[in-house]
Short mmCIF file of C-alpha atoms and ligand atoms in Angstrom, two decimals:
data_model
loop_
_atom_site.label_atom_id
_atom_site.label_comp_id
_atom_site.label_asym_id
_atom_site.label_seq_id
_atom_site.Cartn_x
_atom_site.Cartn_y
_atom_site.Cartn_z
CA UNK A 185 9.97 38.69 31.28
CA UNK A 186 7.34 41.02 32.64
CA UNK A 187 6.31 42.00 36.17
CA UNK A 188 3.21 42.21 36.76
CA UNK A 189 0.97 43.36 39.58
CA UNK A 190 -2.61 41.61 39.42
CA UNK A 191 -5.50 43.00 41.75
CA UNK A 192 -8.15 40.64 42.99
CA UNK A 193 -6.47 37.80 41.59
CA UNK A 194 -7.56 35.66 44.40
CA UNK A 195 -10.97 35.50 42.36
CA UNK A 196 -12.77 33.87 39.45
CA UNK A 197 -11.54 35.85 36.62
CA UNK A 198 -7.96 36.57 38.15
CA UNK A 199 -7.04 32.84 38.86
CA UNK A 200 -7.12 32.78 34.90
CA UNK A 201 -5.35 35.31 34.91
CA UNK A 202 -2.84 34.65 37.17
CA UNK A 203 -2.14 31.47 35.62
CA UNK A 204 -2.11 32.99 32.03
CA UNK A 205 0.38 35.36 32.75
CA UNK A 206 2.59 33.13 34.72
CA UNK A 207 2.22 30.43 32.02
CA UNK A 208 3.38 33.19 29.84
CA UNK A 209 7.10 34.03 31.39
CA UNK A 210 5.39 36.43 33.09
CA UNK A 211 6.50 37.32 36.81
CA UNK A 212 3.71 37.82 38.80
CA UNK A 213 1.94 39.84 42.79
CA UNK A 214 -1.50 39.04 43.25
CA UNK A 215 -3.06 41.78 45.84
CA UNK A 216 -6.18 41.01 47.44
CA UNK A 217 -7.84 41.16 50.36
CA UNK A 218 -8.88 37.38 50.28
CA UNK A 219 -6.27 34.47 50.20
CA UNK A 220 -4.81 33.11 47.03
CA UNK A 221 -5.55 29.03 47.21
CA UNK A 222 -2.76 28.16 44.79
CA UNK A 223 1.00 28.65 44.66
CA UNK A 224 0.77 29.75 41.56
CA UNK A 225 2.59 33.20 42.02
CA UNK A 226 3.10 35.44 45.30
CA UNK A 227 0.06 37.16 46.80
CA UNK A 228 -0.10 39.93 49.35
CA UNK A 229 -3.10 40.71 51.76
CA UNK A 230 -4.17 44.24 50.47
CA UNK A 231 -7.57 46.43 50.92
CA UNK A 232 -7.84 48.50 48.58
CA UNK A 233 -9.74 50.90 50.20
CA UNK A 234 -6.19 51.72 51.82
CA UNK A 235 -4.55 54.09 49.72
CA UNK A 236 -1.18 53.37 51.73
CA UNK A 237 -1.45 49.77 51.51
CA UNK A 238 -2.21 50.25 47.75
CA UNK A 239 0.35 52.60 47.00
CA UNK A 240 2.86 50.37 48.72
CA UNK A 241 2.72 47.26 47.01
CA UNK A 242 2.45 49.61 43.49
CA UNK A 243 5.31 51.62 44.34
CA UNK A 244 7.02 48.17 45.22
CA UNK A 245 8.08 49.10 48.86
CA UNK A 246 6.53 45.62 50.20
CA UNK A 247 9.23 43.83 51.80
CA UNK A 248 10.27 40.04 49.61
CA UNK A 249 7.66 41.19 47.18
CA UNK A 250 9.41 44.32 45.45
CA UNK A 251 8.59 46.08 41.99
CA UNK A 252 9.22 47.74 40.19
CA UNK A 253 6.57 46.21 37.65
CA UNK A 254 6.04 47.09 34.11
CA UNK A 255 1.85 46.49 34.31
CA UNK A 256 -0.58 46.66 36.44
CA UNK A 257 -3.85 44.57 35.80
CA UNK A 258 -6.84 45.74 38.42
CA UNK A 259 -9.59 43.46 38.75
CA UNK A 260 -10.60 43.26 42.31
CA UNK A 261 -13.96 44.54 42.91
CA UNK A 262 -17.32 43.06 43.87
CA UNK A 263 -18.21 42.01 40.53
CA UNK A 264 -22.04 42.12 39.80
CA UNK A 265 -25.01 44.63 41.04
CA UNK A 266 -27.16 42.42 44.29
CA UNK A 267 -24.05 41.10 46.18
CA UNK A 268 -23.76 43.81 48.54
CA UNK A 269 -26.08 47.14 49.19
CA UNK A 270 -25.46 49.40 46.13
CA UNK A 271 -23.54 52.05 48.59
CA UNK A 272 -21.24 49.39 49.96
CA UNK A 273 -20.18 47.96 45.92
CA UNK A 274 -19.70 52.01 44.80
CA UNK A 275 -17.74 52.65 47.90
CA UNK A 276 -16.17 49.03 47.57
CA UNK A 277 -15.26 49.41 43.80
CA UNK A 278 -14.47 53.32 42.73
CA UNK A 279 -12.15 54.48 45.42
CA UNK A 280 -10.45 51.52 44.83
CA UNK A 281 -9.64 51.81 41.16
CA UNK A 282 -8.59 55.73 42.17
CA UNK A 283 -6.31 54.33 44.66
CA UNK A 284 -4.51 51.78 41.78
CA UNK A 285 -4.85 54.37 39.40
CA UNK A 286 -3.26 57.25 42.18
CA UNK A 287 -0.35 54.83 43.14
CA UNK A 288 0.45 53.94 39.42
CA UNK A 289 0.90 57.86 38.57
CA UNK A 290 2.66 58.15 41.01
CA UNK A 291 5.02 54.74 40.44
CA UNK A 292 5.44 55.92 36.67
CA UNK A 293 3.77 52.79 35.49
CA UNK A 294 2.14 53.36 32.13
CA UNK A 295 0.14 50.63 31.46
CA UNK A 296 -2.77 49.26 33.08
CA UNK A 297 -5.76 47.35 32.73
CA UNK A 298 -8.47 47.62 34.25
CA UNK A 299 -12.27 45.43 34.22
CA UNK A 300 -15.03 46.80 33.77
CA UNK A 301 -18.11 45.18 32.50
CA UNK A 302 -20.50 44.55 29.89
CA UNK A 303 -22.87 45.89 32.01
CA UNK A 304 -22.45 49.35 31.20
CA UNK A 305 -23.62 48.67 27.66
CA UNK A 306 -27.32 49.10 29.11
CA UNK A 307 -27.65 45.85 31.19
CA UNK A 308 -30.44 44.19 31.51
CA UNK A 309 -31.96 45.94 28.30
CA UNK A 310 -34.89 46.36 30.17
CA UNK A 311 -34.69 49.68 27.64
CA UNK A 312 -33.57 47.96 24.34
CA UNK A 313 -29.88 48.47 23.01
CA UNK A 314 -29.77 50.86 20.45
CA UNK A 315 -28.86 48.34 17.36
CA UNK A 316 -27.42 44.90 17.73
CA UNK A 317 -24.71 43.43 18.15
CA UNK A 318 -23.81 46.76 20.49
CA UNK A 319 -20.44 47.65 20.23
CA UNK A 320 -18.48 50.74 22.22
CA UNK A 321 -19.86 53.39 19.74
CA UNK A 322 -22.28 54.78 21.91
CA UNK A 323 -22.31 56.37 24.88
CA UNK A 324 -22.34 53.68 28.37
CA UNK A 325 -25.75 53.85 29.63
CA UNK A 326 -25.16 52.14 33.17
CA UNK A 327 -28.43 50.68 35.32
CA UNK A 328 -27.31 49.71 38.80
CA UNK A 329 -24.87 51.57 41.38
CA UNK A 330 -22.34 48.61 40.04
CA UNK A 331 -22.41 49.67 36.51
CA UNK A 332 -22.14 53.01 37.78
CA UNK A 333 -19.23 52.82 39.08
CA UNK A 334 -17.68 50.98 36.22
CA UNK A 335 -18.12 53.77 34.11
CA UNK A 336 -16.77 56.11 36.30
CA UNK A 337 -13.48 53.75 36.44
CA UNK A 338 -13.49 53.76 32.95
CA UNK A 339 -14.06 57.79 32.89
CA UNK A 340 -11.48 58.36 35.43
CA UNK A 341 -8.67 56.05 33.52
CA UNK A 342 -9.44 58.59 30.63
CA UNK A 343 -8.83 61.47 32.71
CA UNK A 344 -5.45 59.60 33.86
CA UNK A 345 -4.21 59.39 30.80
CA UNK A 346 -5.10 62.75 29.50
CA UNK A 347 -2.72 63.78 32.20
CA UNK A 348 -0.31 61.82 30.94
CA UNK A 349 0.40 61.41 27.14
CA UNK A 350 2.78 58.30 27.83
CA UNK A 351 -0.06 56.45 30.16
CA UNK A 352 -2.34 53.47 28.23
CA UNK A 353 -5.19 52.12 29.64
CA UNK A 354 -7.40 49.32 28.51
CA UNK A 355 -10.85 48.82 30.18
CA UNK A 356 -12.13 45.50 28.91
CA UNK A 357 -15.50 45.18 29.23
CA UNK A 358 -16.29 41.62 29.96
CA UNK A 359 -19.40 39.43 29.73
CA UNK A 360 -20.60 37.23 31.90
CA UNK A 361 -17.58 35.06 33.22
CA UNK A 362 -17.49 30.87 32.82
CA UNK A 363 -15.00 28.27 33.71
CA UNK A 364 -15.20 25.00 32.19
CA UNK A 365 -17.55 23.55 34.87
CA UNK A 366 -20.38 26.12 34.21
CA UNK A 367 -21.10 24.96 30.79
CA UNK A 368 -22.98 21.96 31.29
CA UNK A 369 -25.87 24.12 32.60
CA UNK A 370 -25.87 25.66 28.92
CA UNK A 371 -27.73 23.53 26.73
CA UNK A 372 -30.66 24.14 28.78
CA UNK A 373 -30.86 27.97 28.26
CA UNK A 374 -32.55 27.63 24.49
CA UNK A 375 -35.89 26.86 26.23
CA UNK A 376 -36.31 29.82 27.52
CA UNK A 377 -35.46 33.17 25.40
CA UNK A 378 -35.61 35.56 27.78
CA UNK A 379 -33.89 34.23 30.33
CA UNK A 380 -30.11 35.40 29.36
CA UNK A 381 -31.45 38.36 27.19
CA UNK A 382 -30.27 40.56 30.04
CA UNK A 383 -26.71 40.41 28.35
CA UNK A 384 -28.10 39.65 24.85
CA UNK A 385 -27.09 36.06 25.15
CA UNK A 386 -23.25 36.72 25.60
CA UNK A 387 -20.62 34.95 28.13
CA UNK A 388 -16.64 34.90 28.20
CA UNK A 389 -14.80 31.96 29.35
CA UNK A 390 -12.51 32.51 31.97
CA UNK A 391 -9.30 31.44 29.73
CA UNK A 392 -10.31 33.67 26.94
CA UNK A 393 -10.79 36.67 29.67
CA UNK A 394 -7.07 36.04 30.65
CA UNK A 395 -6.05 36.30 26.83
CA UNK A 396 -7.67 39.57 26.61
CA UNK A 397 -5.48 40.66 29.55
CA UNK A 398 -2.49 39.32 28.75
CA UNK A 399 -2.87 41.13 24.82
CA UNK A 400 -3.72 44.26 26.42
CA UNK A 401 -0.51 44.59 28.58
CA UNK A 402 1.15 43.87 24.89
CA UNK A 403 -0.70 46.54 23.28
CA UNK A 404 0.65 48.91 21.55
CA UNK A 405 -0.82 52.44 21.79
CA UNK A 406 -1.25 55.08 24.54
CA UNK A 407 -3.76 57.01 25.89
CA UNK A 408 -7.28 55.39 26.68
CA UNK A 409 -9.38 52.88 25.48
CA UNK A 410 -12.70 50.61 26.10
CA UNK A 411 -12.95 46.86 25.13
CA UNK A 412 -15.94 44.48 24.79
CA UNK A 413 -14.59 40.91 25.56
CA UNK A 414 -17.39 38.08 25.30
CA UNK A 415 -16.38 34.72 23.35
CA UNK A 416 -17.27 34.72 19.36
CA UNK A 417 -20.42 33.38 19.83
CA UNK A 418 -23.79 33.33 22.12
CA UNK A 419 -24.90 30.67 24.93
CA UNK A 420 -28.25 30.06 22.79
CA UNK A 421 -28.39 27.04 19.76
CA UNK A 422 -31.18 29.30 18.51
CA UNK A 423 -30.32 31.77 15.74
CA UNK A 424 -29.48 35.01 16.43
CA UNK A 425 -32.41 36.57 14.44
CA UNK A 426 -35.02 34.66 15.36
CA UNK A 427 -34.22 35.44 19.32
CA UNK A 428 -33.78 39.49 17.88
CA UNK A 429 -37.54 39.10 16.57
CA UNK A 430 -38.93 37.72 19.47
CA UNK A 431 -37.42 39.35 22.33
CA UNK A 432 -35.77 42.53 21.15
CA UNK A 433 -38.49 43.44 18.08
CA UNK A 434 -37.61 47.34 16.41
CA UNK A 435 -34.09 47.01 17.63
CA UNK A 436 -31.75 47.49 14.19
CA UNK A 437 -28.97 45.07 13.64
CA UNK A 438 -25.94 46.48 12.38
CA UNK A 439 -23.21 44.88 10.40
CA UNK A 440 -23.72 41.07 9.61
CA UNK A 441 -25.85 39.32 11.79
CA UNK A 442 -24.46 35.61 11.98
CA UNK A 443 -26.11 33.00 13.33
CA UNK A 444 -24.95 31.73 16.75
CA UNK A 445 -21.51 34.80 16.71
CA UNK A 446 -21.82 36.77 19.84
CA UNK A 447 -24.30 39.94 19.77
CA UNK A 448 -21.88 41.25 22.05
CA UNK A 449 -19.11 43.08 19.31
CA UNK A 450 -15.45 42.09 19.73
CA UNK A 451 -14.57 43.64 16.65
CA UNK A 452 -12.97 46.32 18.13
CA UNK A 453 -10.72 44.08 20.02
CA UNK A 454 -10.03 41.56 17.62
CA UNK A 455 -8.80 44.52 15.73
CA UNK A 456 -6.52 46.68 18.38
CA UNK A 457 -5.48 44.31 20.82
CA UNK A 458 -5.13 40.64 18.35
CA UNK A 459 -8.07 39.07 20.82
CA UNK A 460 -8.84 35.89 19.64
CA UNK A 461 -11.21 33.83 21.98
CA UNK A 462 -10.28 29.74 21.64
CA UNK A 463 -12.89 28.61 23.98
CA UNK A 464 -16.77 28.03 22.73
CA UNK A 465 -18.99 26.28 25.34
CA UNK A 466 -19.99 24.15 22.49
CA UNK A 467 -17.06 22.25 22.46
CA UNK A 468 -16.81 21.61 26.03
CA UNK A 469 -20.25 20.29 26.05
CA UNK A 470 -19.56 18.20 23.32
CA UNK A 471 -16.25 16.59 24.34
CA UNK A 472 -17.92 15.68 27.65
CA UNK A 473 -20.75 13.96 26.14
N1 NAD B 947 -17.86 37.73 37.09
C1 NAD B 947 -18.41 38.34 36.05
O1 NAD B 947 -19.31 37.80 35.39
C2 NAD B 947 -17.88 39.70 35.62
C3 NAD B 947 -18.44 40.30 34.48
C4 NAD B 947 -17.95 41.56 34.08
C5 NAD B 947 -16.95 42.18 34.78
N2 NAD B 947 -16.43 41.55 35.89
C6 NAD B 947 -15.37 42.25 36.62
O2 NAD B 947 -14.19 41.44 36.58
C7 NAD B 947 -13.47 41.59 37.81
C8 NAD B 947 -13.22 40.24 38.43
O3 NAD B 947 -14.46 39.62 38.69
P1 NAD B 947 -14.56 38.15 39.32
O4 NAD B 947 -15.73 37.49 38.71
O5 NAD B 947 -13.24 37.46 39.26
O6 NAD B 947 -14.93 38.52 40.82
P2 NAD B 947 -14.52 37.75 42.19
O7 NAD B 947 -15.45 38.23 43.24
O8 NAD B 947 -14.43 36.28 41.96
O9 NAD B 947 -13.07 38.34 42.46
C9 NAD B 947 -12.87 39.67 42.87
C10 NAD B 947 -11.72 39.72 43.83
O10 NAD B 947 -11.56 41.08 44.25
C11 NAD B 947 -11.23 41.08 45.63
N3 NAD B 947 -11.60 42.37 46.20
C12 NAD B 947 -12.79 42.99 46.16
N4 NAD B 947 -12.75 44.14 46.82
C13 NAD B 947 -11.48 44.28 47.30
C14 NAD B 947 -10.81 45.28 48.08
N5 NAD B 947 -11.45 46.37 48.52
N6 NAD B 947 -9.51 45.07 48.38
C15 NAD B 947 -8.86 43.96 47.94
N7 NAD B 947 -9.45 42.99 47.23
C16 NAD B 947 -10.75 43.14 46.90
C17 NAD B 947 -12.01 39.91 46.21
O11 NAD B 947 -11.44 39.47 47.44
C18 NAD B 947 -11.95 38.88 45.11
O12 NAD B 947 -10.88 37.98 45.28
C19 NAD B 947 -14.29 42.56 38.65
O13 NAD B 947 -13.79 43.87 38.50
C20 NAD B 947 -15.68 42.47 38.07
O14 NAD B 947 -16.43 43.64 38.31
C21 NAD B 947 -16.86 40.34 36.32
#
């Protein structure tokens, strides 16, 4: 059984998470400055704009909620560009991922996971993405003091683990996040194109997100590496090339093109990390109707 430290558990993404790891043998701190409202594992009140606070519960020193842990898995952050002035998310969101990335160097803990976002792929392709599906081949092209920010979390974890041969990190990248309940506003997205081009059609489902996590602490290599995790295929019925043509016309597909799979490439971690999404919004819709 693991131990496992979780940051910003308490929120949409992490509850999955939580419970995924927990449901996997898994023994489990949530740190966050907002309440966890389940029992589901223990969770500490933590800022992580605190480096002391931060460094504490890493290095295990909090009293009834020791380490040492074997992972750490930082997600808290104010998660999209518009919910907060862009000054308040970059001061929110980078100094905190230094402080978890400070206080695991400094606890020995050598593998972490940290989110970052599809939006660094060039969201909301107000400039087109260079070919499609987009993938992790070229370089992050961030648009908002959010995605900003995630790239420089994902450029500092490289630094981290140039320092240290024995480190791995896994940014994962993830779409848009869903739970169940969110997918019965789906079916009315294919009458309007453009209004989910901004991340080329792509979502992840909450339980799938927590999968990605959970195969990333089991990962297998060191050193640094960046993840797109979306589910295999798009929120539109519409096929994939005839929303390319109309909305995205000039922009190069590369690779196979199929006709609902996601334009957002897991290929990558299908291949290093054994991702395998089980969710599809399809199915939810359908099994409710
Ligand atoms: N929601 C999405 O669509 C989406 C998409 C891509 C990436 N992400 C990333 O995934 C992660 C989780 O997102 P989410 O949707 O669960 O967000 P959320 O807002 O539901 O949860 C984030 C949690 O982080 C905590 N937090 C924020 N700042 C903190 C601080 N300074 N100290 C302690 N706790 C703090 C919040 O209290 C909250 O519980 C984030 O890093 C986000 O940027 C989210």
């Amino acid at each position: 059984m693991r131990k496992v430290l979780v940051t910003g558990g308490s929120g949409k993404l992490g509850r999955a998470v939580l419970r995924d790891l927990v449901e996997h043998g898994c023994d489990v701190l949530n740190i966050d400055q907002a309440p966890l409202n389940t029992s589901i594992c223990k969770s500490v009140k933590v800022d992580l704009a605190n480096f002391g606070e931060v460094a504490e519960a890493i290095l295990g020193g909090i009293d009834e909620r020791g380490g040492p842990f074997d992972a750490v898995v930082h997600l808290a952050a104010i998660p999209a560009p518009g919910l907060a002035s862009n000054a308040r998310t970059f001061a929110n969101n980078v100094p905190g991922t230094y402080n978890v990335l400070e206080a695991c160097r400094l606890a020995e803990i050598r593998n972490v996971v940290i989110a970052s976002s599809e939006t660094v792929l060039g969201l909301p392709f107000e400039t087109p993405p260079p070919y499609a599906p987009v993938d992790e081949e070229y370089y992050p092209r961030p648009e908002s003091a959010y995605s900003l920010g995630k790239l420089l979390d994902e450029t500092m974890a490289a630094q981290f683990c140039r320092w240290d041969p024995l480190l791995r990190i896994c940014a994962l990248r993830f779409s848009n996040v869903m739970n169940p309940e969110d997918y019965a506003a789906f079916p009315k997205f294919d009458s309007d194109p453009v209004a989910r081009k901004w991340n080329l059609w792509g979502y992840i489902d909450a339980r799938d997100g927590a999968q990605a996590v959970r195969r990333a602490i089991q990962a297998d290599f060191t050193g640094f590496e960046a993840f797109i995790i979306a589910n295999a295929d798009t929120v539109m019925s519409r096929s994939n090339m005839s929303l390319l043509a109309e909305v995205f016309p000039g922009v190069p597909t590369k690779g196979n093109v199929s006709t609902n799979g996601t334009l957002l490439s897991i290929e990558k971690a299908k291949r290093m990390l054994g991702y395998s999404p089980q969710y599809s919004w399809r199915n939810e819709v359908a099994a409710k109707s």
